[in-house]
PDB file of C-alpha atoms in Angstrom:
ATOM      1  CA  MET A  29      -0.033  -0.101  -0.130  1.00  0.00           C
ATOM      2  CA  LEU A  30       2.734   2.542   0.933  1.00  0.00           C
ATOM      3  CA  SER A  31       4.654   1.632  -2.318  1.00  0.00           C
ATOM      4  CA  ARG A  32       1.545   3.021  -4.159  1.00  0.00           C
ATOM      5  CA  ILE A  33       1.458   6.022  -1.785  1.00  0.00           C
ATOM      6  CA  LYS A  34       5.067   6.973  -2.775  1.00  0.00           C
ATOM      7  CA  GLN A  35       4.097   6.743  -6.406  1.00  0.00           C
ATOM      8  CA  ALA A  36       1.339   9.030  -6.023  1.00  0.00           C
ATOM      9  CA  ASN A  37       3.564  11.531  -4.312  1.00  0.00           C
ATOM     10  CA  PRO A  38       3.646  14.745  -6.594  1.00  0.00           C
ATOM     11  CA  LEU A  39       7.036  15.199  -5.107  1.00  0.00           C
ATOM     12  CA  THR A  40       8.367  11.972  -6.711  1.00  0.00           C
ATOM     13  CA  PHE A  41      11.021  11.249  -3.631  1.00  0.00           C
ATOM     14  CA  HIS A  42      12.947   7.993  -4.427  1.00  0.00           C
ATOM     15  CA  LYS A  43      14.180   5.654  -1.760  1.00  0.00           C
ATOM     16  CA  LYS A  44      17.817   6.818  -2.071  1.00  0.00           C
ATOM     17  CA  GLY A  45      18.343   9.574   0.493  1.00  0.00           C
ATOM     18  CA  THR A  46      14.966   9.151   2.098  1.00  0.00           C
ATOM     19  CA  HIS A  47      15.906  10.064   5.518  1.00  0.00           C
ATOM     20  CA  ALA A  48      17.655  13.080   4.510  1.00  0.00           C
ATOM     21  CA  LYS A  49      14.733  14.200   2.267  1.00  0.00           C
ATOM     22  CA  ALA A  50      12.591  13.627   5.397  1.00  0.00           C
ATOM     23  CA  LEU A  51      14.526  15.904   7.508  1.00  0.00           C
ATOM     24  CA  LEU A  52      14.376  18.449   4.852  1.00  0.00           C
ATOM     25  CA  ALA A  53      10.616  17.980   4.750  1.00  0.00           C
ATOM     26  CA  LEU A  54      10.556  18.404   8.432  1.00  0.00           C
ATOM     27  CA  ALA A  55      12.617  21.627   8.293  1.00  0.00           C
ATOM     28  CA  LEU A  56      10.252  23.076   5.623  1.00  0.00           C
ATOM     29  CA  VAL A  57       7.327  22.300   7.740  1.00  0.00           C
ATOM     30  CA  SER A  58       8.941  23.921  10.684  1.00  0.00           C
ATOM     31  CA  PHE A  59       9.230  27.101   8.774  1.00  0.00           C
ATOM     32  CA  LEU A  60       6.074  27.360   6.790  1.00  0.00           C
ATOM     33  CA  TRP A  61       3.797  26.646   9.589  1.00  0.00           C
ATOM     34  CA  GLY A  62       5.412  29.283  11.590  1.00  0.00           C
ATOM     35  CA  THR A  63       4.791  31.753   8.928  1.00  0.00           C
ATOM     36  CA  THR A  64       1.107  30.724   8.619  1.00  0.00           C
ATOM     37  CA  TRP A  65       0.366  32.129  11.970  1.00  0.00           C
ATOM     38  CA  VAL A  66       1.458  35.431  10.818  1.00  0.00           C
ATOM     39  CA  ALA A  67      -0.291  35.211   7.568  1.00  0.00           C
ATOM     40  CA  SER A  68      -3.596  34.149   9.474  1.00  0.00           C
ATOM     41  CA  LYS A  69      -3.236  37.210  11.490  1.00  0.00           C
ATOM     42  CA  ALA A  70      -2.922  39.507   8.567  1.00  0.00           C
ATOM     43  CA  GLY A  71      -6.102  37.865   6.816  1.00  0.00           C
ATOM     44  CA  VAL A  72      -8.380  37.990   9.829  1.00  0.00           C
ATOM     45  CA  LYS A  73      -7.963  41.736  10.431  1.00  0.00           C
ATOM     46  CA  HIS A  74     -10.208  42.388   7.706  1.00  0.00           C
ATOM     47  CA  MET A  75     -12.670  39.369   7.467  1.00  0.00           C
ATOM     48  CA  PRO A  76     -14.321  36.896   9.621  1.00  0.00           C
ATOM     49  CA  ALA A  77     -11.710  34.218  10.777  1.00  0.00           C
ATOM     50  CA  LEU A  78     -13.865  31.112   9.800  1.00  0.00           C
ATOM     51  CA  GLN A  79     -14.763  32.490   6.386  1.00  0.00           C
ATOM     52  CA  LEU A  80     -10.859  32.917   5.770  1.00  0.00           C
ATOM     53  CA  ALA A  81     -10.149  29.332   6.936  1.00  0.00           C
ATOM     54  CA  GLY A  82     -13.070  28.030   4.863  1.00  0.00           C
ATOM     55  CA  ILE A  83     -12.054  29.808   1.637  1.00  0.00           C
ATOM     56  CA  ARG A  84      -8.215  28.766   2.192  1.00  0.00           C
ATOM     57  CA  GLN A  85      -9.128  25.143   2.652  1.00  0.00           C
ATOM     58  CA  LEU A  86     -11.582  25.060  -0.329  1.00  0.00           C
ATOM     59  CA  ILE A  87      -8.736  26.312  -2.443  1.00  0.00           C
ATOM     60  CA  GLY A  88      -6.055  24.023  -1.164  1.00  0.00           C
ATOM     61  CA  GLY A  89      -8.325  21.117  -1.343  1.00  0.00           C
ATOM     62  CA  LEU A  90      -9.336  21.777  -4.815  1.00  0.00           C
ATOM     63  CA  LEU A  91      -5.804  22.051  -5.924  1.00  0.00           C
ATOM     64  CA  TYR A  92      -5.055  18.608  -4.358  1.00  0.00           C
ATOM     65  CA  VAL A  93      -8.235  16.916  -5.627  1.00  0.00           C
ATOM     66  CA  VAL A  94      -7.979  18.282  -9.232  1.00  0.00           C
ATOM     67  CA  PHE A  95      -4.149  17.246  -9.477  1.00  0.00           C
ATOM     68  CA  PHE A  96      -4.973  13.616  -8.318  1.00  0.00           C
ATOM     69  CA  ALA A  97      -7.997  13.285 -10.221  1.00  0.00           C
ATOM     70  CA  ALA A  98      -6.167  14.132 -13.272  1.00  0.00           C
ATOM     71  CA  LYS A  99      -3.537  11.389 -12.394  1.00  0.00           C
ATOM     72  CA  GLY A 100      -6.489   9.036 -12.301  1.00  0.00           C
ATOM     73  CA  ARG A 101      -6.645   8.266  -8.672  1.00  0.00           C
ATOM     74  CA  THR A 102      -9.915   6.673  -7.382  1.00  0.00           C
ATOM     75  CA  PHE A 103     -11.940   8.261  -4.616  1.00  0.00           C
ATOM     76  CA  PRO A 104     -12.488   6.250  -1.316  1.00  0.00           C
ATOM     77  CA  LYS A 105     -15.179   3.853  -1.290  1.00  0.00           C
ATOM     78  CA  GLY A 106     -17.616   2.837   1.390  1.00  0.00           C
ATOM     79  CA  LYS A 107     -15.813   2.519   4.775  1.00  0.00           C
ATOM     80  CA  GLN A 108     -12.706   4.285   3.378  1.00  0.00           C
ATOM     81  CA  TRP A 109     -14.418   7.510   3.829  1.00  0.00           C
ATOM     82  CA  TRP A 110     -14.664   7.377   7.466  1.00  0.00           C
ATOM     83  CA  PRO A 111     -10.858   8.080   8.178  1.00  0.00           C
ATOM     84  CA  VAL A 112     -11.141  11.109   5.686  1.00  0.00           C
ATOM     85  CA  ILE A 113     -14.256  12.412   7.212  1.00  0.00           C
ATOM     86  CA  ILE A 114     -12.780  11.874  10.840  1.00  0.00           C
ATOM     87  CA  LEU A 115      -9.578  13.540   9.922  1.00  0.00           C
ATOM     88  CA  SER A 116     -11.327  16.499   8.021  1.00  0.00           C
ATOM     89  CA  ILE A 117     -12.898  17.309  11.293  1.00  0.00           C
ATOM     90  CA  LEU A 118      -9.874  16.876  13.657  1.00  0.00           C
ATOM     91  CA  ASN A 119      -7.264  18.345  11.174  1.00  0.00           C
ATOM     92  CA  PHE A 120      -9.166  21.272   9.611  1.00  0.00           C
ATOM     93  CA  LEU A 121     -12.507  22.014  10.880  1.00  0.00           C
ATOM     94  CA  LEU A 122     -11.524  22.037  14.376  1.00  0.00           C
ATOM     95  CA  SER A 123      -7.758  22.411  14.634  1.00  0.00           C
ATOM     96  CA  ASN A 124      -7.147  24.850  11.647  1.00  0.00           C
ATOM     97  CA  GLY A 125     -10.629  26.620  11.970  1.00  0.00           C
ATOM     98  CA  LEU A 126     -10.265  27.275  15.740  1.00  0.00           C
ATOM     99  CA  SER A 127      -6.427  28.446  15.546  1.00  0.00           C
ATOM    100  CA  THR A 128      -7.160  30.704  12.779  1.00  0.00           C
ATOM    101  CA  TRP A 129     -10.287  32.078  14.870  1.00  0.00           C
ATOM    102  CA  GLY A 130      -8.058  32.090  17.906  1.00  0.00           C
ATOM    103  CA  VAL A 131      -5.511  34.659  16.313  1.00  0.00           C
ATOM    104  CA  LYS A 132      -8.227  37.122  15.771  1.00  0.00           C
ATOM    105  CA  TYR A 133      -8.043  37.732  19.448  1.00  0.00           C
ATOM    106  CA  ILE A 134      -4.411  37.077  20.465  1.00  0.00           C
ATOM    107  CA  SER A 135      -0.968  37.727  18.795  1.00  0.00           C
ATOM    108  CA  SER A 136       0.380  35.392  16.095  1.00  0.00           C
ATOM    109  CA  GLY A 137       3.331  34.427  18.365  1.00  0.00           C
ATOM    110  CA  LEU A 138       1.284  33.701  21.562  1.00  0.00           C
ATOM    111  CA  GLY A 139      -0.943  31.431  19.232  1.00  0.00           C
ATOM    112  CA  ALA A 140       2.122  29.756  17.926  1.00  0.00           C
ATOM    113  CA  ILE A 141       3.419  29.223  21.588  1.00  0.00           C
ATOM    114  CA  ILE A 142       0.100  27.455  22.515  1.00  0.00           C
ATOM    115  CA  GLY A 143       0.552  25.389  19.449  1.00  0.00           C
ATOM    116  CA  ALA A 144       3.751  24.235  20.808  1.00  0.00           C
ATOM    117  CA  VAL A 145       2.114  22.644  23.647  1.00  0.00           C
ATOM    118  CA  PHE A 146       0.575  19.879  21.259  1.00  0.00           C
ATOM    119  CA  PRO A 147       3.223  17.189  22.052  1.00  0.00           C
ATOM    120  CA  LEU A 148       2.301  17.597  25.640  1.00  0.00           C
ATOM    121  CA  TRP A 149      -1.187  16.148  24.709  1.00  0.00           C
ATOM    122  CA  LEU A 150       0.339  13.309  23.031  1.00  0.00           C
ATOM    123  CA  VAL A 151       1.934  12.221  26.229  1.00  0.00           C
ATOM    124  CA  ILE A 152      -1.278  12.832  28.281  1.00  0.00           C
ATOM    125  CA  ILE A 153      -3.286  10.915  25.767  1.00  0.00           C
ATOM    126  CA  ALA A 154      -0.873   7.947  26.209  1.00  0.00           C
ATOM    127  CA  MET A 155      -1.064   8.206  30.014  1.00  0.00           C
ATOM    128  CA  ILE A 156      -4.716   8.096  29.965  1.00  0.00           C
ATOM    129  CA  ALA A 157      -4.660   5.177  27.802  1.00  0.00           C
ATOM    130  CA  GLY A 158      -2.292   3.405  30.188  1.00  0.00           C
ATOM    131  CA  THR A 159       0.545   3.340  27.541  1.00  0.00           C
ATOM    132  CA  SER A 160       2.775   5.595  29.361  1.00  0.00           C
ATOM    133  CA  LYS A 161       3.806   6.725  32.711  1.00  0.00           C
ATOM    134  CA  LEU A 162       5.582   9.783  34.132  1.00  0.00           C
ATOM    135  CA  THR A 163       9.190   9.776  34.573  1.00  0.00           C
ATOM    136  CA  THR A 164      11.195  12.093  36.783  1.00  0.00           C
ATOM    137  CA  LYS A 165      12.442  13.843  33.725  1.00  0.00           C
ATOM    138  CA  ALA A 166       8.819  14.160  32.260  1.00  0.00           C
ATOM    139  CA  ILE A 167       7.791  15.766  35.890  1.00  0.00           C
ATOM    140  CA  ILE A 168      10.392  18.351  35.533  1.00  0.00           C
ATOM    141  CA  GLY A 169       9.513  18.828  32.099  1.00  0.00           C
ATOM    142  CA  PHE A 170       5.900  19.418  32.874  1.00  0.00           C
ATOM    143  CA  ILE A 171       6.844  21.836  35.716  1.00  0.00           C
ATOM    144  CA  MET A 172       9.175  23.889  33.442  1.00  0.00           C
ATOM    145  CA  GLY A 173       6.351  24.077  30.919  1.00  0.00           C
ATOM    146  CA  PHE A 174       4.067  25.372  33.355  1.00  0.00           C
ATOM    147  CA  VAL A 175       6.440  27.870  34.713  1.00  0.00           C
ATOM    148  CA  GLY A 176       7.308  28.894  31.173  1.00  0.00           C
ATOM    149  CA  ILE A 177       3.561  29.582  30.358  1.00  0.00           C
ATOM    150  CA  CYS A 178       3.281  31.504  33.681  1.00  0.00           C
ATOM    151  CA  ILE A 179       6.140  33.769  32.782  1.00  0.00           C
ATOM    152  CA  ILE A 180       4.661  34.380  29.361  1.00  0.00           C
ATOM    153  CA  PHE A 181       1.278  35.177  30.751  1.00  0.00           C
ATOM    154  CA  TYR A 182       2.687  37.353  33.579  1.00  0.00           C
ATOM    155  CA  ASP A 183       2.857  39.976  30.833  1.00  0.00           C
ATOM    156  CA  HIS A 184      -0.713  39.227  29.745  1.00  0.00           C
ATOM    157  CA  LEU A 185      -2.442  39.380  33.291  1.00  0.00           C
ATOM    158  CA  GLN A 186      -4.443  42.341  32.460  1.00  0.00           C
ATOM    159  CA  ASP A 187      -5.469  40.986  29.209  1.00  0.00           C
ATOM    160  CA  PHE A 188      -7.196  38.186  30.982  1.00  0.00           C
ATOM    161  CA  PHE A 189      -9.816  40.852  32.145  1.00  0.00           C
ATOM    162  CA  ASN A 190     -10.803  41.065  28.257  1.00  0.00           C
ATOM    163  CA  ALA A 191     -13.320  38.328  27.261  1.00  0.00           C
ATOM    164  CA  ASP A 192     -12.005  38.109  23.779  1.00  0.00           C
ATOM    165  CA  PHE A 193      -8.453  37.358  24.922  1.00  0.00           C
ATOM    166  CA  ARG A 194      -9.708  34.668  27.113  1.00  0.00           C
ATOM    167  CA  PHE A 195     -11.756  33.240  24.252  1.00  0.00           C
ATOM    168  CA  GLY A 196      -8.798  33.468  21.771  1.00  0.00           C
ATOM    169  CA  ILE A 197      -6.865  31.324  24.398  1.00  0.00           C
ATOM    170  CA  PHE A 198      -9.513  28.838  24.844  1.00  0.00           C
ATOM    171  CA  LEU A 199      -9.914  28.438  20.878  1.00  0.00           C
ATOM    172  CA  SER A 200      -6.118  28.100  20.783  1.00  0.00           C
ATOM    173  CA  VAL A 201      -5.811  25.412  23.323  1.00  0.00           C
ATOM    174  CA  THR A 202      -8.750  23.373  21.842  1.00  0.00           C
ATOM    175  CA  ALA A 203      -7.162  23.606  18.474  1.00  0.00           C
ATOM    176  CA  THR A 204      -4.069  21.833  19.770  1.00  0.00           C
ATOM    177  CA  LEU A 205      -5.909  19.128  21.408  1.00  0.00           C
ATOM    178  CA  SER A 206      -7.599  18.218  18.075  1.00  0.00           C
ATOM    179  CA  TRP A 207      -4.198  18.298  16.278  1.00  0.00           C
ATOM    180  CA  ALA A 208      -2.867  15.880  18.762  1.00  0.00           C
ATOM    181  CA  PHE A 209      -5.783  13.381  18.093  1.00  0.00           C
ATOM    182  CA  ALA A 210      -5.345  13.973  14.348  1.00  0.00           C
ATOM    183  CA  THR A 211      -1.568  13.201  14.477  1.00  0.00           C
ATOM    184  CA  LEU A 212      -2.078   9.795  16.447  1.00  0.00           C
ATOM    185  CA  TYR A 213      -4.990   8.881  14.139  1.00  0.00           C
ATOM    186  CA  THR A 214      -2.981   9.685  10.823  1.00  0.00           C
ATOM    187  CA  LYS A 215      -0.208   7.453  11.916  1.00  0.00           C
ATOM    188  CA  GLN A 216      -2.676   4.691  12.854  1.00  0.00           C
ATOM    189  CA  GLN A 217      -4.565   4.966   9.497  1.00  0.00           C
ATOM    190  CA  ALA A 218      -1.556   5.914   7.158  1.00  0.00           C
ATOM    191  CA  ALA A 219      -1.324   2.470   5.475  1.00  0.00           C
ATOM    192  CA  SER A 220      -5.299   2.373   4.721  1.00  0.00           C
ATOM    193  CA  PHE A 221      -5.562   5.168   2.354  1.00  0.00           C
ATOM    194  CA  ASN A 222      -3.397   7.527   0.273  1.00  0.00           C
ATOM    195  CA  PRO A 223      -2.649  10.436   2.604  1.00  0.00           C
ATOM    196  CA  TYR A 224      -1.651  12.805  -0.040  1.00  0.00           C
ATOM    197  CA  PHE A 225      -5.120  12.470  -1.975  1.00  0.00           C
ATOM    198  CA  SER A 226      -6.945  12.102   1.439  1.00  0.00           C
ATOM    199  CA  ILE A 227      -5.427  15.556   2.815  1.00  0.00           C
ATOM    200  CA  GLY A 228      -6.986  17.309  -0.284  1.00  0.00           C
ATOM    201  CA  LEU A 229     -10.501  15.718   0.302  1.00  0.00           C
ATOM    202  CA  GLN A 230     -10.272  16.580   4.064  1.00  0.00           C
ATOM    203  CA  MET A 231      -9.528  20.283   3.200  1.00  0.00           C
ATOM    204  CA  LEU A 232     -12.208  20.191   0.542  1.00  0.00           C
ATOM    205  CA  ILE A 233     -14.838  18.637   2.890  1.00  0.00           C
ATOM    206  CA  SER A 234     -13.874  21.006   5.893  1.00  0.00           C
ATOM    207  CA  GLY A 235     -13.856  23.923   3.330  1.00  0.00           C
ATOM    208  CA  ILE A 236     -17.370  23.294   2.318  1.00  0.00           C
ATOM    209  CA  ALA A 237     -18.527  22.738   5.807  1.00  0.00           C
ATOM    210  CA  LEU A 238     -16.802  25.990   7.211  1.00  0.00           C
ATOM    211  CA  THR A 239     -18.421  28.028   4.217  1.00  0.00           C
ATOM    212  CA  GLY A 240     -21.698  26.479   5.049  1.00  0.00           C
ATOM    213  CA  ILE A 241     -21.399  27.394   8.639  1.00  0.00           C
ATOM    214  CA  THR A 242     -20.338  31.024   8.128  1.00  0.00           C
ATOM    215  CA  ARG A 243     -23.241  31.412   5.629  1.00  0.00           C
ATOM    216  CA  LEU A 244     -25.836  29.921   8.053  1.00  0.00           C
ATOM    217  CA  THR A 245     -24.475  31.991  10.973  1.00  0.00           C
ATOM    218  CA  GLY A 246     -24.113  35.235   8.832  1.00  0.00           C
ATOM    219  CA  ASP A 247     -20.484  35.314   9.900  1.00  0.00           C
ATOM    220  CA  HIS A 248     -19.151  36.420   6.461  1.00  0.00           C
ATOM    221  CA  ILE A 249     -18.626  39.293   4.039  1.00  0.00           C
ATOM    222  CA  PRO A 250     -19.051  39.296   0.246  1.00  0.00           C
ATOM    223  CA  LEU A 251     -16.186  38.157  -1.687  1.00  0.00           C
ATOM    224  CA  SER A 252     -16.141  41.468  -3.312  1.00  0.00           C
ATOM    225  CA  GLN A 253     -15.439  43.314  -0.098  1.00  0.00           C
ATOM    226  CA  ILE A 254     -12.392  41.037   1.029  1.00  0.00           C
ATOM    227  CA  PRO A 255      -9.324  43.436   0.635  1.00  0.00           C
ATOM    228  CA  LEU A 256      -6.110  42.427  -1.185  1.00  0.00           C
ATOM    229  CA  GLU A 257      -4.260  41.958   2.050  1.00  0.00           C
ATOM    230  CA  SER A 258      -6.565  39.146   2.922  1.00  0.00           C
ATOM    231  CA  TRP A 259      -6.756  37.500  -0.587  1.00  0.00           C
ATOM    232  CA  LEU A 260      -2.724  37.485  -0.490  1.00  0.00           C
ATOM    233  CA  SER A 261      -2.941  35.886   3.096  1.00  0.00           C
ATOM    234  CA  ILE A 262      -5.626  33.194   1.699  1.00  0.00           C
ATOM    235  CA  ALA A 263      -3.331  32.455  -1.513  1.00  0.00           C
ATOM    236  CA  TYR A 264      -0.289  32.098   0.677  1.00  0.00           C
ATOM    237  CA  LEU A 265      -2.095  29.859   3.338  1.00  0.00           C
ATOM    238  CA  ALA A 266      -3.702  27.678   0.722  1.00  0.00           C
ATOM    239  CA  ILE A 267      -0.405  27.202  -1.526  1.00  0.00           C
ATOM    240  CA  ALA A 268       2.580  27.361   1.086  1.00  0.00           C
ATOM    241  CA  GLY A 269       0.482  26.491   4.331  1.00  0.00           C
ATOM    242  CA  SER A 270      -1.845  23.832   2.864  1.00  0.00           C
ATOM    243  CA  VAL A 271      -0.490  22.201  -0.306  1.00  0.00           C
ATOM    244  CA  LEU A 272       3.284  22.445   0.369  1.00  0.00           C
ATOM    245  CA  ALA A 273       3.558  22.127   4.041  1.00  0.00           C
ATOM    246  CA  PHE A 274       1.122  19.283   4.246  1.00  0.00           C
ATOM    247  CA  MET A 275       2.794  17.203   1.636  1.00  0.00           C
ATOM    248  CA  ALA A 276       6.209  17.892   3.296  1.00  0.00           C
ATOM    249  CA  TYR A 277       4.325  16.969   6.951  1.00  0.00           C
ATOM    250  CA  LEU A 278       2.974  13.554   5.654  1.00  0.00           C
ATOM    251  CA  TYR A 279       6.278  12.647   3.887  1.00  0.00           C
ATOM    252  CA  ALA A 280       8.112  13.467   7.245  1.00  0.00           C
ATOM    253  CA  LEU A 281       5.543  11.418   9.127  1.00  0.00           C
ATOM    254  CA  GLN A 282       5.895   8.506   7.048  1.00  0.00           C
ATOM    255  CA  HIS A 283       9.715   8.302   7.275  1.00  0.00           C
ATOM    256  CA  LEU A 284      10.278   9.509  10.856  1.00  0.00           C
ATOM    257  CA  PRO A 285       9.011   8.939  14.291  1.00  0.00           C
ATOM    258  CA  THR A 286       5.883  10.833  15.293  1.00  0.00           C
ATOM    259  CA  GLU A 287       7.738  12.289  18.216  1.00  0.00           C
ATOM    260  CA  GLN A 288      10.460  13.514  16.120  1.00  0.00           C
ATOM    261  CA  VAL A 289       8.263  15.095  13.609  1.00  0.00           C
ATOM    262  CA  SER A 290       6.538  16.739  16.551  1.00  0.00           C
ATOM    263  CA  ILE A 291       9.561  18.954  16.881  1.00  0.00           C
ATOM    264  CA  TYR A 292       8.347  21.222  14.291  1.00  0.00           C
ATOM    265  CA  ALA A 293       5.941  22.686  16.996  1.00  0.00           C
ATOM    266  CA  TYR A 294       9.198  23.947  18.960  1.00  0.00           C
ATOM    267  CA  ILE A 295      10.370  25.900  15.974  1.00  0.00           C
ATOM    268  CA  ASN A 296       7.058  27.352  14.675  1.00  0.00           C
ATOM    269  CA  PRO A 297       6.723  29.681  17.774  1.00  0.00           C
ATOM    270  CA  ILE A 298      10.273  31.374  17.195  1.00  0.00           C
ATOM    271  CA  VAL A 299       9.415  31.811  13.480  1.00  0.00           C
ATOM    272  CA  ALA A 300       6.039  33.219  14.367  1.00  0.00           C
ATOM    273  CA  ILE A 301       7.288  35.467  17.170  1.00  0.00           C
ATOM    274  CA  LEU A 302      10.202  37.007  15.220  1.00  0.00           C
ATOM    275  CA  ILE A 303       8.145  37.729  12.071  1.00  0.00           C
ATOM    276  CA  GLY A 304       5.119  38.915  13.777  1.00  0.00           C
ATOM    277  CA  ALA A 305       7.428  41.320  15.707  1.00  0.00           C
ATOM    278  CA  TRP A 306       8.824  42.544  12.531  1.00  0.00           C
ATOM    279  CA  LEU A 307       5.736  42.748  10.411  1.00  0.00           C
ATOM    280  CA  PHE A 308       2.862  43.801  13.097  1.00  0.00           C
ATOM    281  CA  ASP A 309       5.219  45.148  16.097  1.00  0.00           C
ATOM    282  CA  GLU A 310       3.881  42.472  18.247  1.00  0.00           C
ATOM    283  CA  LYS A 311       5.237  42.310  21.761  1.00  0.00           C
ATOM    284  CA  LEU A 312       8.686  40.776  21.947  1.00  0.00           C
ATOM    285  CA  ASN A 313       9.975  41.100  25.544  1.00  0.00           C
ATOM    286  CA  ALA A 314      11.885  39.319  28.228  1.00  0.00           C
ATOM    287  CA  PHE A 315       8.875  37.520  29.549  1.00  0.00           C
ATOM    288  CA  ILE A 316       7.798  36.243  26.123  1.00  0.00           C
ATOM    289  CA  THR A 317      11.324  35.380  25.245  1.00  0.00           C
ATOM    290  CA  ILE A 318      12.318  33.708  28.471  1.00  0.00           C
ATOM    291  CA  GLY A 319       9.033  32.091  29.132  1.00  0.00           C
ATOM    292  CA  GLY A 320       8.895  30.785  25.621  1.00  0.00           C
ATOM    293  CA  LEU A 321      12.167  29.167  25.833  1.00  0.00           C
ATOM    294  CA  VAL A 322      11.550  27.669  29.203  1.00  0.00           C
ATOM    295  CA  ALA A 323       8.205  26.221  28.126  1.00  0.00           C
ATOM    296  CA  ILE A 324       9.610  24.770  24.834  1.00  0.00           C
ATOM    297  CA  VAL A 325      12.463  23.239  26.828  1.00  0.00           C
ATOM    298  CA  GLY A 326       9.928  21.637  29.342  1.00  0.00           C
ATOM    299  CA  VAL A 327       7.850  20.270  26.325  1.00  0.00           C
ATOM    300  CA  TYR A 328      11.058  18.916  24.815  1.00  0.00           C
ATOM    301  CA  MET A 329      11.977  17.053  28.031  1.00  0.00           C
ATOM    302  CA  VAL A 330       8.367  15.612  28.405  1.00  0.00           C
ATOM    303  CA  ASN A 331       8.548  14.488  24.755  1.00  0.00           C
ATOM    304  CA  GLU A 332      11.930  13.023  24.891  1.00  0.00           C
ATOM    305  CA  SER A 333      10.743  11.146  28.084  1.00  0.00           C
ATOM    306  CA  PHE A 334       7.962   9.666  26.092  1.00  0.00           C
ATOM    307  CA  ARG A 335      10.019   8.964  23.184  1.00  0.00           C
ATOM    308  CA  ARG A 336      12.384   6.783  25.276  1.00  0.00           C
ATOM    309  CA  GLN A 337       9.521   4.768  26.709  1.00  0.00           C
ATOM    310  CA  HIS A 338       8.117   4.265  23.266  1.00  0.00           C
ATOM    311  CA  PRO A 339      10.742   4.103  20.601  1.00  0.00           C
ATOM    312  CA  SER A 340       8.775   4.521  17.394  1.00  0.00           C
ATOM    313  CA  LYS A 341       9.408   2.563  14.237  1.00  0.00           C
ATOM    314  CA  ARG A 342       8.782   4.288  10.998  1.00  0.00           C
ATOM    315  CA  LEU A 343       6.245   3.159   8.412  1.00  0.00           C
ATOM    316  CA  PRO A 344       7.464   0.635   6.028  1.00  0.00           C
ATOM    317  CA  SER A 345       8.632   1.887   2.816  1.00  0.00           C
TER     318      SER A 345
END
């Protein structure tokens, strides 16, 4: 099955040098998904967040589906649709939709830092399932992560009196939980369907659903009123953030352990904070810098402890 998946890959990777290419794909994901926080922030300044996410996913999904349909790929049949539908909800409707909505109320850098806690969810889910236990290193890591978050939010204490800020935090945290479940489910189901074609179908399904939701709720503006800045954001998010980054992400997930792939979450905040400070004059002070580093080191320690308990195997080539 995976040999057919590799043949369907539009990047046409060959077996030779696969590990190096997987690391390169991971580096691409680390940078591109860091920039998408900033692009989302730019876009939602002038239009409803869920409408932006819906249009982005519609465009990205159509690009994928048209490409693979032209190559003669068959659509899922019967029960094969279930993983696609479930992941469209987890990956896009919830995770991408909510995180895009969240940055309407908080900075892109803060949204990316919250996104960096997603590896902790992987460990917590494993603990609840009874497949992992807390080690001393993991406990120290959790404490460091908590302390780091406290340092970051010390500078935002006043913001918590703002209901919109609290709502943005809630949306962003919920998005990371959904993404963690999606990551685990993708790893389990990767051999049962073509992930490259599937990701396009997921985007398309979610894009249609989000567009329908914004229409029903009235939370949308006419396409003719969407300004150029938002259209540029949508184009970047659809092509770089959706098509290119997701192909690289799935390729890395196929050829590297899940926990190793999750390191992109540590790099995304750094990219988002630096670019956000440069383009939008978002806060970049000692509290955010030190707190972010402490939190990310804590997350790394927890994740490393989990990885040592559960050495992952790559999916067969």
